[in-house]
Short mmCIF file of N, CA and C in Angstrom, two decimals:
data_model
loop_
_atom_site.label_atom_id
_atom_site.label_comp_id
_atom_site.label_asym_id
_atom_site.label_seq_id
_atom_site.Cartn_x
_atom_site.Cartn_y
_atom_site.Cartn_z
N MET A 25 79.61 113.22 95.21
CA MET A 25 78.88 114.33 95.80
C MET A 25 79.48 115.63 95.28
N ALA A 26 78.66 116.53 94.83
CA ALA A 26 79.13 117.80 94.28
C ALA A 26 78.50 118.94 95.05
N GLU A 27 79.24 120.01 95.18
CA GLU A 27 78.76 121.22 95.83
C GLU A 27 78.93 122.37 94.85
N THR A 28 77.87 123.12 94.62
CA THR A 28 77.96 124.23 93.69
C THR A 28 78.06 125.53 94.47
N GLN A 29 79.04 126.34 94.14
CA GLN A 29 79.24 127.64 94.76
C GLN A 29 79.56 128.63 93.66
N LYS A 30 78.83 129.75 93.65
CA LYS A 30 79.08 130.77 92.64
C LYS A 30 79.08 130.14 91.26
N SER A 31 80.17 130.30 90.52
CA SER A 31 80.21 129.74 89.17
C SER A 31 81.19 128.57 89.07
N PHE A 32 81.43 127.91 90.17
CA PHE A 32 82.27 126.72 90.11
C PHE A 32 81.65 125.61 90.95
N GLU A 33 82.11 124.40 90.68
CA GLU A 33 81.58 123.22 91.34
C GLU A 33 82.72 122.50 92.03
N LEU A 34 82.54 122.08 93.28
CA LEU A 34 83.52 121.30 94.02
C LEU A 34 83.04 119.85 94.05
N ILE A 35 83.95 118.93 93.75
CA ILE A 35 83.58 117.52 93.60
C ILE A 35 84.54 116.64 94.38
N ASP A 36 83.98 115.68 95.10
CA ASP A 36 84.76 114.64 95.76
C ASP A 36 84.37 113.32 95.10
N PRO A 37 85.16 112.85 94.13
CA PRO A 37 84.77 111.69 93.33
C PRO A 37 84.78 110.39 94.13
N PRO A 38 83.90 109.47 93.76
CA PRO A 38 83.93 108.15 94.38
C PRO A 38 85.21 107.42 94.00
N GLY A 39 85.69 106.58 94.89
CA GLY A 39 86.87 105.77 94.60
C GLY A 39 88.19 106.44 94.91
N VAL A 40 88.13 107.67 95.45
CA VAL A 40 89.34 108.38 95.85
C VAL A 40 89.23 108.63 97.35
N ALA A 41 90.31 108.36 98.09
CA ALA A 41 90.27 108.54 99.54
C ALA A 41 89.77 109.94 99.88
N PRO A 42 88.78 110.05 100.74
CA PRO A 42 88.23 111.37 101.07
C PRO A 42 89.28 112.30 101.67
N ALA A 43 89.24 113.54 101.24
CA ALA A 43 90.09 114.58 101.84
C ALA A 43 89.26 115.25 102.93
N THR A 44 89.89 115.58 104.02
CA THR A 44 89.13 116.15 105.13
C THR A 44 89.03 117.67 105.10
N THR A 45 89.94 118.34 104.39
CA THR A 45 89.95 119.80 104.45
C THR A 45 89.83 120.48 103.09
N TYR A 46 89.57 119.71 102.03
CA TYR A 46 89.46 120.29 100.69
C TYR A 46 88.72 119.31 99.80
N SER A 47 88.35 119.76 98.61
CA SER A 47 87.75 118.90 97.60
C SER A 47 88.83 118.48 96.60
N HIS A 48 88.68 117.29 96.04
CA HIS A 48 89.66 116.80 95.08
C HIS A 48 89.58 117.49 93.73
N VAL A 49 88.37 117.92 93.34
CA VAL A 49 88.17 118.46 92.00
C VAL A 49 87.37 119.75 92.08
N SER A 50 87.76 120.71 91.27
CA SER A 50 87.01 121.94 91.12
C SER A 50 86.79 122.17 89.63
N ARG A 51 85.55 122.41 89.27
CA ARG A 51 85.25 122.74 87.87
C ARG A 51 84.82 124.18 87.82
N ALA A 52 85.53 124.99 87.06
CA ALA A 52 85.22 126.41 86.87
C ALA A 52 85.05 126.63 85.38
N GLY A 53 83.81 126.73 84.93
CA GLY A 53 83.56 126.85 83.50
C GLY A 53 84.02 125.60 82.79
N ASP A 54 84.88 125.77 81.81
CA ASP A 54 85.38 124.63 81.04
C ASP A 54 86.69 124.06 81.58
N PHE A 55 87.20 124.64 82.67
CA PHE A 55 88.45 124.16 83.24
C PHE A 55 88.19 123.31 84.48
N VAL A 56 89.00 122.25 84.61
CA VAL A 56 88.91 121.33 85.74
C VAL A 56 90.27 121.31 86.42
N PHE A 57 90.26 121.54 87.73
CA PHE A 57 91.48 121.55 88.53
C PHE A 57 91.45 120.35 89.47
N VAL A 58 92.46 119.51 89.38
CA VAL A 58 92.54 118.33 90.25
C VAL A 58 93.61 118.60 91.30
N ALA A 59 93.21 118.51 92.56
CA ALA A 59 94.13 118.73 93.68
C ALA A 59 95.28 117.73 93.61
N GLY A 60 96.39 118.09 94.20
CA GLY A 60 97.53 117.18 94.25
C GLY A 60 97.11 115.84 94.81
N GLN A 61 97.38 114.80 94.05
CA GLN A 61 97.02 113.44 94.44
C GLN A 61 98.24 112.72 94.99
N ILE A 62 97.99 111.93 96.02
CA ILE A 62 99.04 111.14 96.65
C ILE A 62 98.67 109.66 96.55
N ALA A 63 99.55 108.80 97.01
CA ALA A 63 99.40 107.35 96.83
C ALA A 63 98.57 106.70 97.93
N LYS A 64 97.30 107.08 97.99
CA LYS A 64 96.37 106.39 98.89
C LYS A 64 95.29 105.76 98.03
N ASP A 65 94.87 104.55 98.42
CA ASP A 65 93.78 103.90 97.69
C ASP A 65 92.44 104.44 98.18
N ALA A 66 91.36 103.92 97.63
CA ALA A 66 90.02 104.43 97.95
C ALA A 66 89.69 104.34 99.44
N ALA A 67 90.28 103.36 100.13
CA ALA A 67 90.02 103.18 101.56
C ALA A 67 90.94 104.04 102.42
N GLY A 68 91.84 104.78 101.80
CA GLY A 68 92.75 105.64 102.55
C GLY A 68 94.04 104.96 102.97
N ASN A 69 94.32 103.76 102.44
CA ASN A 69 95.55 103.04 102.75
C ASN A 69 96.68 103.50 101.85
N TRP A 70 97.89 103.58 102.41
CA TRP A 70 99.06 103.94 101.61
C TRP A 70 99.37 102.84 100.61
N VAL A 71 99.80 103.22 99.43
CA VAL A 71 100.20 102.29 98.38
C VAL A 71 101.65 102.60 98.03
N GLY A 72 102.48 101.56 97.94
CA GLY A 72 103.85 101.73 97.46
C GLY A 72 104.79 102.45 98.40
N LEU A 73 104.65 102.20 99.69
CA LEU A 73 105.56 102.86 100.63
C LEU A 73 107.02 102.59 100.24
N GLY A 74 107.80 103.65 100.10
CA GLY A 74 109.21 103.54 99.75
C GLY A 74 109.47 103.29 98.28
N ASP A 75 108.44 103.21 97.45
CA ASP A 75 108.59 102.91 96.02
C ASP A 75 107.89 104.00 95.22
N ALA A 76 108.67 104.93 94.69
CA ALA A 76 108.10 106.08 93.99
C ALA A 76 107.33 105.67 92.74
N GLY A 77 107.78 104.63 92.04
CA GLY A 77 107.06 104.17 90.86
C GLY A 77 105.68 103.65 91.22
N ALA A 78 105.60 102.84 92.26
CA ALA A 78 104.31 102.31 92.71
C ALA A 78 103.42 103.44 93.21
N GLN A 79 104.02 104.40 93.90
CA GLN A 79 103.23 105.54 94.35
C GLN A 79 102.69 106.32 93.16
N ALA A 80 103.52 106.55 92.16
CA ALA A 80 103.08 107.29 90.98
C ALA A 80 101.95 106.57 90.27
N ARG A 81 102.04 105.25 90.20
CA ARG A 81 100.97 104.47 89.56
C ARG A 81 99.63 104.73 90.27
N GLN A 82 99.64 104.70 91.61
CA GLN A 82 98.41 104.96 92.37
C GLN A 82 97.96 106.40 92.21
N VAL A 83 98.89 107.32 92.19
CA VAL A 83 98.56 108.72 91.97
C VAL A 83 97.79 108.87 90.66
N TYR A 84 98.25 108.22 89.60
CA TYR A 84 97.58 108.35 88.31
C TYR A 84 96.25 107.59 88.28
N VAL A 85 96.10 106.53 89.06
CA VAL A 85 94.78 105.90 89.21
C VAL A 85 93.82 106.92 89.81
N ASN A 86 94.27 107.61 90.85
CA ASN A 86 93.43 108.62 91.50
C ASN A 86 93.10 109.77 90.55
N ILE A 87 94.09 110.23 89.80
CA ILE A 87 93.85 111.31 88.84
C ILE A 87 92.82 110.86 87.80
N GLY A 88 92.94 109.63 87.34
CA GLY A 88 91.98 109.11 86.38
C GLY A 88 90.56 109.13 86.93
N LYS A 89 90.39 108.76 88.19
CA LYS A 89 89.06 108.79 88.81
C LYS A 89 88.56 110.22 88.98
N CYS A 90 89.46 111.12 89.33
CA CYS A 90 89.07 112.53 89.47
C CYS A 90 88.61 113.09 88.12
N LEU A 91 89.36 112.79 87.07
CA LEU A 91 88.98 113.27 85.75
C LEU A 91 87.66 112.64 85.30
N ALA A 92 87.49 111.36 85.53
CA ALA A 92 86.26 110.67 85.13
C ALA A 92 85.04 111.28 85.81
N SER A 93 85.22 111.83 87.00
CA SER A 93 84.08 112.39 87.73
C SER A 93 83.45 113.58 87.02
N VAL A 94 84.17 114.16 86.06
CA VAL A 94 83.64 115.29 85.27
C VAL A 94 83.59 114.92 83.78
N GLY A 95 83.67 113.62 83.49
CA GLY A 95 83.60 113.18 82.10
C GLY A 95 84.86 113.42 81.31
N ALA A 96 85.99 113.55 81.98
CA ALA A 96 87.26 113.84 81.32
C ALA A 96 88.16 112.60 81.31
N THR A 97 89.19 112.67 80.48
CA THR A 97 90.21 111.63 80.42
C THR A 97 91.59 112.30 80.45
N ALA A 98 92.61 111.49 80.42
CA ALA A 98 93.98 112.01 80.40
C ALA A 98 94.21 112.93 79.20
N ARG A 99 93.53 112.68 78.10
CA ARG A 99 93.71 113.48 76.89
C ARG A 99 93.16 114.90 77.04
N ASP A 100 92.38 115.15 78.08
CA ASP A 100 91.84 116.49 78.33
C ASP A 100 92.77 117.34 79.20
N VAL A 101 93.83 116.74 79.73
CA VAL A 101 94.75 117.46 80.61
C VAL A 101 95.58 118.43 79.79
N VAL A 102 95.65 119.68 80.28
CA VAL A 102 96.42 120.72 79.60
C VAL A 102 97.65 121.16 80.39
N LYS A 103 97.80 120.69 81.64
CA LYS A 103 98.96 121.07 82.46
C LYS A 103 99.14 120.05 83.57
N ILE A 104 100.39 119.68 83.82
CA ILE A 104 100.74 118.73 84.89
C ILE A 104 101.80 119.37 85.77
N ASN A 105 101.64 119.25 87.08
CA ASN A 105 102.68 119.64 88.04
C ASN A 105 103.00 118.41 88.88
N THR A 106 104.27 118.03 88.90
CA THR A 106 104.73 116.89 89.69
C THR A 106 105.69 117.39 90.75
N ILE A 107 105.45 116.96 91.98
CA ILE A 107 106.31 117.34 93.09
C ILE A 107 106.93 116.07 93.67
N LEU A 108 108.24 116.04 93.75
CA LEU A 108 108.99 114.91 94.29
C LEU A 108 109.78 115.33 95.51
N VAL A 109 110.09 114.37 96.37
CA VAL A 109 110.96 114.66 97.50
C VAL A 109 112.37 114.11 97.28
N ASP A 110 112.57 113.38 96.17
CA ASP A 110 113.89 112.82 95.87
C ASP A 110 114.10 112.81 94.36
N ARG A 111 115.08 113.53 93.91
CA ARG A 111 115.40 113.60 92.48
C ARG A 111 115.65 112.22 91.89
N ALA A 112 116.15 111.29 92.68
CA ALA A 112 116.43 109.94 92.20
C ALA A 112 115.16 109.20 91.77
N ASP A 113 114.00 109.67 92.17
CA ASP A 113 112.73 109.04 91.81
C ASP A 113 112.23 109.46 90.43
N ARG A 114 112.91 110.42 89.83
CA ARG A 114 112.42 111.01 88.58
C ARG A 114 112.13 110.00 87.48
N ASP A 115 113.04 109.07 87.22
CA ASP A 115 112.85 108.14 86.11
C ASP A 115 111.65 107.23 86.34
N ALA A 116 111.48 106.70 87.55
CA ALA A 116 110.34 105.82 87.85
C ALA A 116 109.03 106.57 87.74
N VAL A 117 109.01 107.80 88.21
CA VAL A 117 107.79 108.62 88.17
C VAL A 117 107.48 109.02 86.73
N THR A 118 108.50 109.38 85.97
CA THR A 118 108.30 109.75 84.57
C THR A 118 107.73 108.58 83.78
N ALA A 119 108.21 107.37 84.03
CA ALA A 119 107.70 106.19 83.33
C ALA A 119 106.20 106.02 83.58
N GLU A 120 105.75 106.25 84.80
CA GLU A 120 104.32 106.13 85.11
C GLU A 120 103.52 107.25 84.47
N ARG A 121 104.08 108.45 84.44
CA ARG A 121 103.39 109.58 83.78
C ARG A 121 103.20 109.28 82.31
N LEU A 122 104.26 108.81 81.65
CA LEU A 122 104.18 108.50 80.23
C LEU A 122 103.20 107.35 79.96
N ALA A 123 103.16 106.37 80.85
CA ALA A 123 102.21 105.26 80.70
C ALA A 123 100.77 105.76 80.80
N PHE A 124 100.52 106.69 81.71
CA PHE A 124 99.16 107.21 81.90
C PHE A 124 98.72 108.07 80.72
N PHE A 125 99.60 108.93 80.25
CA PHE A 125 99.23 109.88 79.21
C PHE A 125 99.43 109.36 77.79
N GLY A 126 100.15 108.26 77.61
CA GLY A 126 100.39 107.75 76.26
C GLY A 126 101.10 108.78 75.42
N ASP A 127 100.60 109.02 74.21
CA ASP A 127 101.26 109.98 73.33
C ASP A 127 100.80 111.42 73.56
N HIS A 128 99.93 111.64 74.54
CA HIS A 128 99.49 112.99 74.89
C HIS A 128 100.57 113.63 75.77
N ARG A 129 101.08 114.77 75.37
CA ARG A 129 102.20 115.40 76.06
C ARG A 129 101.89 116.84 76.44
N PRO A 130 101.02 117.05 77.45
CA PRO A 130 100.74 118.43 77.88
C PRO A 130 101.96 119.01 78.60
N PRO A 131 102.01 120.34 78.76
CA PRO A 131 103.11 120.95 79.51
C PRO A 131 103.22 120.32 80.90
N HIS A 132 104.45 120.18 81.35
CA HIS A 132 104.73 119.52 82.63
C HIS A 132 105.79 120.31 83.38
N THR A 133 105.57 120.48 84.66
CA THR A 133 106.57 121.08 85.53
C THR A 133 106.92 120.08 86.62
N GLY A 134 108.21 119.81 86.80
CA GLY A 134 108.68 118.93 87.85
C GLY A 134 109.41 119.75 88.91
N ILE A 135 109.07 119.49 90.16
CA ILE A 135 109.66 120.24 91.27
C ILE A 135 110.17 119.23 92.29
N VAL A 136 111.36 119.46 92.82
CA VAL A 136 111.91 118.64 93.90
C VAL A 136 111.99 119.52 95.14
N ILE A 137 111.38 119.04 96.23
CA ILE A 137 111.34 119.81 97.47
C ILE A 137 111.82 118.93 98.64
N ALA A 138 111.97 119.54 99.79
CA ALA A 138 112.48 118.83 100.96
C ALA A 138 111.48 117.85 101.54
N GLY A 139 110.20 118.10 101.40
CA GLY A 139 109.21 117.19 101.96
C GLY A 139 107.80 117.61 101.61
N LEU A 140 106.88 116.66 101.72
CA LEU A 140 105.47 116.91 101.47
C LEU A 140 104.69 116.76 102.77
N GLY A 141 103.38 116.71 102.70
CA GLY A 141 102.53 116.75 103.90
C GLY A 141 102.68 115.60 104.87
N SER A 142 103.23 114.49 104.44
CA SER A 142 103.42 113.32 105.30
C SER A 142 104.72 112.65 104.89
N PRO A 143 105.46 112.06 105.82
CA PRO A 143 106.73 111.45 105.45
C PRO A 143 106.59 110.27 104.48
N GLU A 144 105.41 109.67 104.38
CA GLU A 144 105.19 108.56 103.46
C GLU A 144 105.13 109.01 102.00
N VAL A 145 104.82 110.28 101.79
CA VAL A 145 104.57 110.79 100.44
C VAL A 145 105.89 111.10 99.74
N ARG A 146 106.14 110.39 98.63
CA ARG A 146 107.33 110.64 97.81
C ARG A 146 106.99 111.48 96.59
N ILE A 147 105.69 111.49 96.21
CA ILE A 147 105.25 112.17 95.00
C ILE A 147 103.85 112.71 95.19
N GLU A 148 103.61 113.88 94.61
CA GLU A 148 102.27 114.45 94.55
C GLU A 148 102.12 115.07 93.17
N VAL A 149 100.96 114.84 92.53
CA VAL A 149 100.74 115.34 91.18
C VAL A 149 99.39 116.04 91.13
N GLU A 150 99.38 117.24 90.53
CA GLU A 150 98.13 117.94 90.28
C GLU A 150 98.03 118.21 88.79
N VAL A 151 96.81 118.26 88.28
CA VAL A 151 96.61 118.52 86.86
C VAL A 151 95.49 119.52 86.65
N ILE A 152 95.53 120.13 85.49
CA ILE A 152 94.46 121.02 85.02
C ILE A 152 94.00 120.44 83.69
N ALA A 153 92.68 120.35 83.53
CA ALA A 153 92.11 119.83 82.28
C ALA A 153 91.16 120.86 81.69
N TYR A 154 90.96 120.76 80.40
CA TYR A 154 90.00 121.60 79.69
C TYR A 154 88.91 120.70 79.15
N VAL A 155 87.69 120.88 79.65
CA VAL A 155 86.57 120.03 79.29
C VAL A 155 85.35 120.91 79.05
N PRO A 156 85.14 121.34 77.82
CA PRO A 156 83.96 122.18 77.54
C PRO A 156 82.67 121.50 77.98
N LYS A 157 81.85 122.20 78.71
CA LYS A 157 80.58 121.63 79.16
C LYS A 157 79.75 121.24 77.94
N GLY A 158 79.12 120.08 78.05
CA GLY A 158 78.31 119.59 76.96
C GLY A 158 79.10 118.92 75.85
N SER A 159 80.42 118.78 76.02
CA SER A 159 81.25 118.17 74.97
C SER A 159 81.19 116.66 75.00
N ARG A 160 80.66 116.09 76.07
CA ARG A 160 80.58 114.63 76.20
C ARG A 160 79.19 114.22 76.58
#
């Protein structure tokens, strides 16, 4: 389901747990902004509780679905922001990021903070993609 406002489009892609207070994807011209994704499956169930690698894997599944909703892939991502609650999770999360992006290496910022929106969340990732309209 998509909602058009002004010169941007808000999208809630199928297969991603519905957000109650925001849209998962915003397309503004040729840029696509994906909201921070967490480790919930399509039904809203937590995935990988206590396991940052498993959570990251689900996060990237969700990002893939968000990107696909606008005809994009991981290769269209131009910026990644990763937020962790434990520095010790860095290697497991990095392995999943590298698996998702393959040899595509867009700029990445990693941030470690005291906590995220729910105590179950060990990782949250948001991305920005560049997808010229009509390119696919």
